């Protein structure tokens, strides 16, 4: 993999686009995000693995997980809680190739995904609820009653 190449500045013509494409191709091959091109700078149309981006927030009542699931049908998403682990899984399916349509670039990732989160100690995994709207899954994870602070009156004696 490591090849030493001698560079001759008088023979080489600098082509910034070719050099950038070659660098991207080498990095992609090293990181395994797509196939090395090796075809004159034309990208191979491959699909990268992916997982949805999430935001997790907390207030006094619950934890809220928002997951971006663009162009995924509700039926293709699964939410489970098992052994204090909440898992969001599903699949974004690749569009079928249409006759007469050429694909010049495919950067969005497709395929199956799984995101798993350990439940906090004060969360009640038995009362998880979720809603799905405009490509965003919102998972509501209520806090358990025993973990909520209680005011205790101090008696004067």
PDB file of C-alpha atoms in Angstrom:
ATOM      1  CA  UNK A   1       0.000   0.000   0.000  1.00  0.00           C
ATOM      2  CA  UNK A   2       2.833   2.409   0.775  1.00  0.00           C
ATOM      3  CA  UNK A   3       4.511   3.261  -2.498  1.00  0.00           C
ATOM      4  CA  UNK A   4       7.226   5.846  -2.840  1.00  0.00           C
ATOM      5  CA  UNK A   5       6.790   7.959  -5.973  1.00  0.00           C
ATOM      6  CA  UNK A   6       9.438  10.376  -7.142  1.00  0.00           C
ATOM      7  CA  UNK A   7       8.024  13.749  -8.146  1.00  0.00           C
ATOM      8  CA  UNK A   8       9.744  15.709 -10.865  1.00  0.00           C
ATOM      9  CA  UNK A   9       8.533  19.334 -10.837  1.00  0.00           C
ATOM     10  CA  UNK A  10       9.724  19.906 -14.425  1.00  0.00           C
ATOM     11  CA  UNK A  11       7.722  17.012 -15.863  1.00  0.00           C
ATOM     12  CA  UNK A  12       4.600  17.260 -13.721  1.00  0.00           C
ATOM     13  CA  UNK A  13       1.706  19.536 -14.543  1.00  0.00           C
ATOM     14  CA  UNK A  14      -0.301  20.436 -11.489  1.00  0.00           C
ATOM     15  CA  UNK A  15      -3.990  19.701 -11.864  1.00  0.00           C
ATOM     16  CA  UNK A  16      -5.781  20.706  -8.646  1.00  0.00           C
ATOM     17  CA  UNK A  17      -9.012  18.856  -9.529  1.00  0.00           C
ATOM     18  CA  UNK A  18      -7.232  15.612 -10.330  1.00  0.00           C
ATOM     19  CA  UNK A  19      -5.093  15.913  -7.200  1.00  0.00           C
ATOM     20  CA  UNK A  20      -8.166  16.581  -5.046  1.00  0.00           C
ATOM     21  CA  UNK A  21     -10.037  13.638  -6.574  1.00  0.00           C
ATOM     22  CA  UNK A  22      -7.054  11.382  -6.015  1.00  0.00           C
ATOM     23  CA  UNK A  23      -6.750  12.531  -2.384  1.00  0.00           C
ATOM     24  CA  UNK A  24     -10.497  11.985  -1.793  1.00  0.00           C
ATOM     25  CA  UNK A  25     -10.257   8.564  -3.368  1.00  0.00           C
ATOM     26  CA  UNK A  26      -7.310   7.543  -1.190  1.00  0.00           C
ATOM     27  CA  UNK A  27      -8.973   8.828   1.982  1.00  0.00           C
ATOM     28  CA  UNK A  28     -12.238   7.091   1.102  1.00  0.00           C
ATOM     29  CA  UNK A  29     -10.414   3.826   0.456  1.00  0.00           C
ATOM     30  CA  UNK A  30      -8.563   4.111   3.795  1.00  0.00           C
ATOM     31  CA  UNK A  31     -11.698   4.974   5.750  1.00  0.00           C
ATOM     32  CA  UNK A  32     -13.861   2.475   3.907  1.00  0.00           C
ATOM     33  CA  UNK A  33     -16.569   5.018   3.121  1.00  0.00           C
ATOM     34  CA  UNK A  34     -16.699   4.220  -0.589  1.00  0.00           C
ATOM     35  CA  UNK A  35     -14.727   2.335  -3.179  1.00  0.00           C
ATOM     36  CA  UNK A  36     -11.495   3.757  -4.504  1.00  0.00           C
ATOM     37  CA  UNK A  37     -12.248   5.272  -7.898  1.00  0.00           C
ATOM     38  CA  UNK A  38      -9.247   4.308 -10.002  1.00  0.00           C
ATOM     39  CA  UNK A  39     -11.253   5.202 -13.108  1.00  0.00           C
ATOM     40  CA  UNK A  40      -9.877   8.539 -14.220  1.00  0.00           C
ATOM     41  CA  UNK A  41     -11.408  10.618 -11.439  1.00  0.00           C
ATOM     42  CA  UNK A  42     -14.966   9.356 -11.933  1.00  0.00           C
ATOM     43  CA  UNK A  43     -16.529   8.307  -8.680  1.00  0.00           C
ATOM     44  CA  UNK A  44     -17.826   4.813  -8.246  1.00  0.00           C
ATOM     45  CA  UNK A  45     -21.512   4.923  -7.354  1.00  0.00           C
ATOM     46  CA  UNK A  46     -21.455   3.070  -4.072  1.00  0.00           C
ATOM     47  CA  UNK A  47     -23.517   3.365  -0.936  1.00  0.00           C
ATOM     48  CA  UNK A  48     -21.957   4.233   2.411  1.00  0.00           C
ATOM     49  CA  UNK A  49     -23.138   2.915   5.752  1.00  0.00           C
ATOM     50  CA  UNK A  50     -25.032   5.421   7.785  1.00  0.00           C
ATOM     51  CA  UNK A  51     -26.868   6.073  10.976  1.00  0.00           C
ATOM     52  CA  UNK A  52     -29.333   8.859  11.680  1.00  0.00           C
ATOM     53  CA  UNK A  53     -28.256  11.970  13.546  1.00  0.00           C
ATOM     54  CA  UNK A  54     -29.856  12.506  16.954  1.00  0.00           C
ATOM     55  CA  UNK A  55     -30.329  15.249  19.522  1.00  0.00           C
ATOM     56  CA  UNK A  56     -30.961  14.285  23.147  1.00  0.00           C
ATOM     57  CA  UNK A  57     -32.422  16.813  25.568  1.00  0.00           C
ATOM     58  CA  UNK A  58     -33.697  16.627  29.127  1.00  0.00           C
ATOM     59  CA  UNK A  59     -36.145  18.575  31.259  1.00  0.00           C
ATOM     60  CA  UNK A  60     -37.612  17.904  34.701  1.00  0.00           C
ATOM     61  CA  UNK A  61     -40.184  15.430  33.309  1.00  0.00           C
ATOM     62  CA  UNK A  62     -38.437  13.467  30.551  1.00  0.00           C
ATOM     63  CA  UNK A  63     -35.590  12.800  28.160  1.00  0.00           C
ATOM     64  CA  UNK A  64     -36.321  13.558  24.519  1.00  0.00           C
ATOM     65  CA  UNK A  65     -34.483  11.910  21.631  1.00  0.00           C
ATOM     66  CA  UNK A  66     -34.989  13.446  18.196  1.00  0.00           C
ATOM     67  CA  UNK A  67     -33.696  11.339  15.309  1.00  0.00           C
ATOM     68  CA  UNK A  68     -33.493  12.544  11.712  1.00  0.00           C
ATOM     69  CA  UNK A  69     -34.976   9.889   9.432  1.00  0.00           C
ATOM     70  CA  UNK A  70     -35.494  11.610   6.075  1.00  0.00           C
ATOM     71  CA  UNK A  71     -37.515   9.757   3.446  1.00  0.00           C
ATOM     72  CA  UNK A  72     -38.080   6.763   5.708  1.00  0.00           C
ATOM     73  CA  UNK A  73     -41.569   5.399   6.147  1.00  0.00           C
ATOM     74  CA  UNK A  74     -42.921   4.872   9.652  1.00  0.00           C
ATOM     75  CA  UNK A  75     -43.299   1.155   8.849  1.00  0.00           C
ATOM     76  CA  UNK A  76     -39.531   0.926   8.198  1.00  0.00           C
ATOM     77  CA  UNK A  77     -38.589   2.160  11.702  1.00  0.00           C
ATOM     78  CA  UNK A  78     -38.518   0.025  14.856  1.00  0.00           C
ATOM     79  CA  UNK A  79     -38.138   1.200  18.453  1.00  0.00           C
ATOM     80  CA  UNK A  80     -37.288  -1.274  21.244  1.00  0.00           C
ATOM     81  CA  UNK A  81     -36.346  -1.132  24.926  1.00  0.00           C
ATOM     82  CA  UNK A  82     -34.584  -4.174  26.298  1.00  0.00           C
ATOM     83  CA  UNK A  83     -32.165  -4.608  29.243  1.00  0.00           C
ATOM     84  CA  UNK A  84     -32.067  -0.825  29.846  1.00  0.00           C
ATOM     85  CA  UNK A  85     -31.060  -0.135  26.227  1.00  0.00           C
ATOM     86  CA  UNK A  86     -33.246   1.846  23.854  1.00  0.00           C
ATOM     87  CA  UNK A  87     -32.646   0.973  20.194  1.00  0.00           C
ATOM     88  CA  UNK A  88     -33.855   2.739  17.071  1.00  0.00           C
ATOM     89  CA  UNK A  89     -33.475   0.610  13.958  1.00  0.00           C
ATOM     90  CA  UNK A  90     -34.751   0.628  10.429  1.00  0.00           C
ATOM     91  CA  UNK A  91     -33.870   0.939   6.802  1.00  0.00           C
ATOM     92  CA  UNK A  92     -33.724   3.674   4.173  1.00  0.00           C
ATOM     93  CA  UNK A  93     -34.360   2.007   0.846  1.00  0.00           C
ATOM     94  CA  UNK A  94     -32.577   3.007  -2.342  1.00  0.00           C
ATOM     95  CA  UNK A  95     -34.837   4.402  -5.044  1.00  0.00           C
ATOM     96  CA  UNK A  96     -35.361   2.055  -7.950  1.00  0.00           C
ATOM     97  CA  UNK A  97     -33.507   3.058 -11.076  1.00  0.00           C
ATOM     98  CA  UNK A  98     -35.917   4.551 -13.537  1.00  0.00           C
ATOM     99  CA  UNK A  99     -35.636   4.034 -17.262  1.00  0.00           C
ATOM    100  CA  UNK A 100     -34.066   7.048 -18.945  1.00  0.00           C
ATOM    101  CA  UNK A 101     -32.718   8.451 -15.663  1.00  0.00           C
ATOM    102  CA  UNK A 102     -28.953   8.699 -15.138  1.00  0.00           C
ATOM    103  CA  UNK A 103     -27.401   8.976 -11.699  1.00  0.00           C
ATOM    104  CA  UNK A 104     -24.432  11.358 -11.725  1.00  0.00           C
ATOM    105  CA  UNK A 105     -23.757  11.387  -7.994  1.00  0.00           C
ATOM    106  CA  UNK A 106     -25.138   9.480  -5.036  1.00  0.00           C
ATOM    107  CA  UNK A 107     -24.020  10.913  -1.713  1.00  0.00           C
ATOM    108  CA  UNK A 108     -26.944  10.058   0.529  1.00  0.00           C
ATOM    109  CA  UNK A 109     -26.499   6.771   2.333  1.00  0.00           C
ATOM    110  CA  UNK A 110     -28.997   3.919   2.229  1.00  0.00           C
ATOM    111  CA  UNK A 111     -29.485   0.630   3.974  1.00  0.00           C
ATOM    112  CA  UNK A 112     -30.124  -0.633   7.469  1.00  0.00           C
ATOM    113  CA  UNK A 113     -29.188   1.277  10.606  1.00  0.00           C
ATOM    114  CA  UNK A 114     -29.247   0.848  14.381  1.00  0.00           C
ATOM    115  CA  UNK A 115     -28.714   3.485  17.069  1.00  0.00           C
ATOM    116  CA  UNK A 116     -28.612   2.263  20.682  1.00  0.00           C
ATOM    117  CA  UNK A 117     -28.666   4.275  23.895  1.00  0.00           C
ATOM    118  CA  UNK A 118     -28.227   3.144  27.494  1.00  0.00           C
ATOM    119  CA  UNK A 119     -31.114   4.375  29.604  1.00  0.00           C
ATOM    120  CA  UNK A 120     -30.228   6.751  32.435  1.00  0.00           C
ATOM    121  CA  UNK A 121     -30.898   5.432  35.947  1.00  0.00           C
ATOM    122  CA  UNK A 122     -33.775   7.856  36.470  1.00  0.00           C
ATOM    123  CA  UNK A 123     -35.586   6.922  33.226  1.00  0.00           C
ATOM    124  CA  UNK A 124     -38.681   4.740  33.121  1.00  0.00           C
ATOM    125  CA  UNK A 125     -38.196   2.429  30.138  1.00  0.00           C
ATOM    126  CA  UNK A 126     -41.688   0.948  30.504  1.00  0.00           C
ATOM    127  CA  UNK A 127     -43.365   4.248  29.601  1.00  0.00           C
ATOM    128  CA  UNK A 128     -41.525   5.151  26.391  1.00  0.00           C
ATOM    129  CA  UNK A 129     -43.623   6.789  23.697  1.00  0.00           C
ATOM    130  CA  UNK A 130     -42.783   8.051  20.216  1.00  0.00           C
ATOM    131  CA  UNK A 131     -44.196  10.123  17.400  1.00  0.00           C
ATOM    132  CA  UNK A 132     -43.011  10.549  13.838  1.00  0.00           C
ATOM    133  CA  UNK A 133     -43.588  13.675  11.765  1.00  0.00           C
ATOM    134  CA  UNK A 134     -41.809  15.297   8.795  1.00  0.00           C
ATOM    135  CA  UNK A 135     -38.928  12.818   8.865  1.00  0.00           C
ATOM    136  CA  UNK A 136     -38.151  13.335  12.571  1.00  0.00           C
ATOM    137  CA  UNK A 137     -38.732  10.605  15.146  1.00  0.00           C
ATOM    138  CA  UNK A 138     -39.321  11.962  18.658  1.00  0.00           C
ATOM    139  CA  UNK A 139     -38.857   9.441  21.452  1.00  0.00           C
ATOM    140  CA  UNK A 140     -40.200  10.521  24.847  1.00  0.00           C
ATOM    141  CA  UNK A 141     -38.554   8.791  27.789  1.00  0.00           C
ATOM    142  CA  UNK A 142     -40.245   9.845  31.052  1.00  0.00           C
ATOM    143  CA  UNK A 143     -38.319  10.066  34.285  1.00  0.00           C
ATOM    144  CA  UNK A 144     -39.397   7.680  37.015  1.00  0.00           C
ATOM    145  CA  UNK A 145     -41.415   8.979  39.956  1.00  0.00           C
ATOM    146  CA  UNK A 146     -38.895   7.785  42.531  1.00  0.00           C
ATOM    147  CA  UNK A 147     -36.123   9.933  41.024  1.00  0.00           C
ATOM    148  CA  UNK A 148     -38.045  13.216  41.098  1.00  0.00           C
ATOM    149  CA  UNK A 149     -37.027  15.503  43.957  1.00  0.00           C
ATOM    150  CA  UNK A 150     -39.573  15.850  46.715  1.00  0.00           C
ATOM    151  CA  UNK A 151     -39.869  18.773  49.075  1.00  0.00           C
ATOM    152  CA  UNK A 152     -39.788  17.671  52.697  1.00  0.00           C
ATOM    153  CA  UNK A 153     -41.219  19.953  55.289  1.00  0.00           C
ATOM    154  CA  UNK A 154     -38.962  20.615  58.267  1.00  0.00           C
ATOM    155  CA  UNK A 155     -40.735  20.550  61.599  1.00  0.00           C
ATOM    156  CA  UNK A 156     -39.746  23.032  64.298  1.00  0.00           C
ATOM    157  CA  UNK A 157     -39.619  21.414  67.676  1.00  0.00           C
TER     158      UNK A 157
END
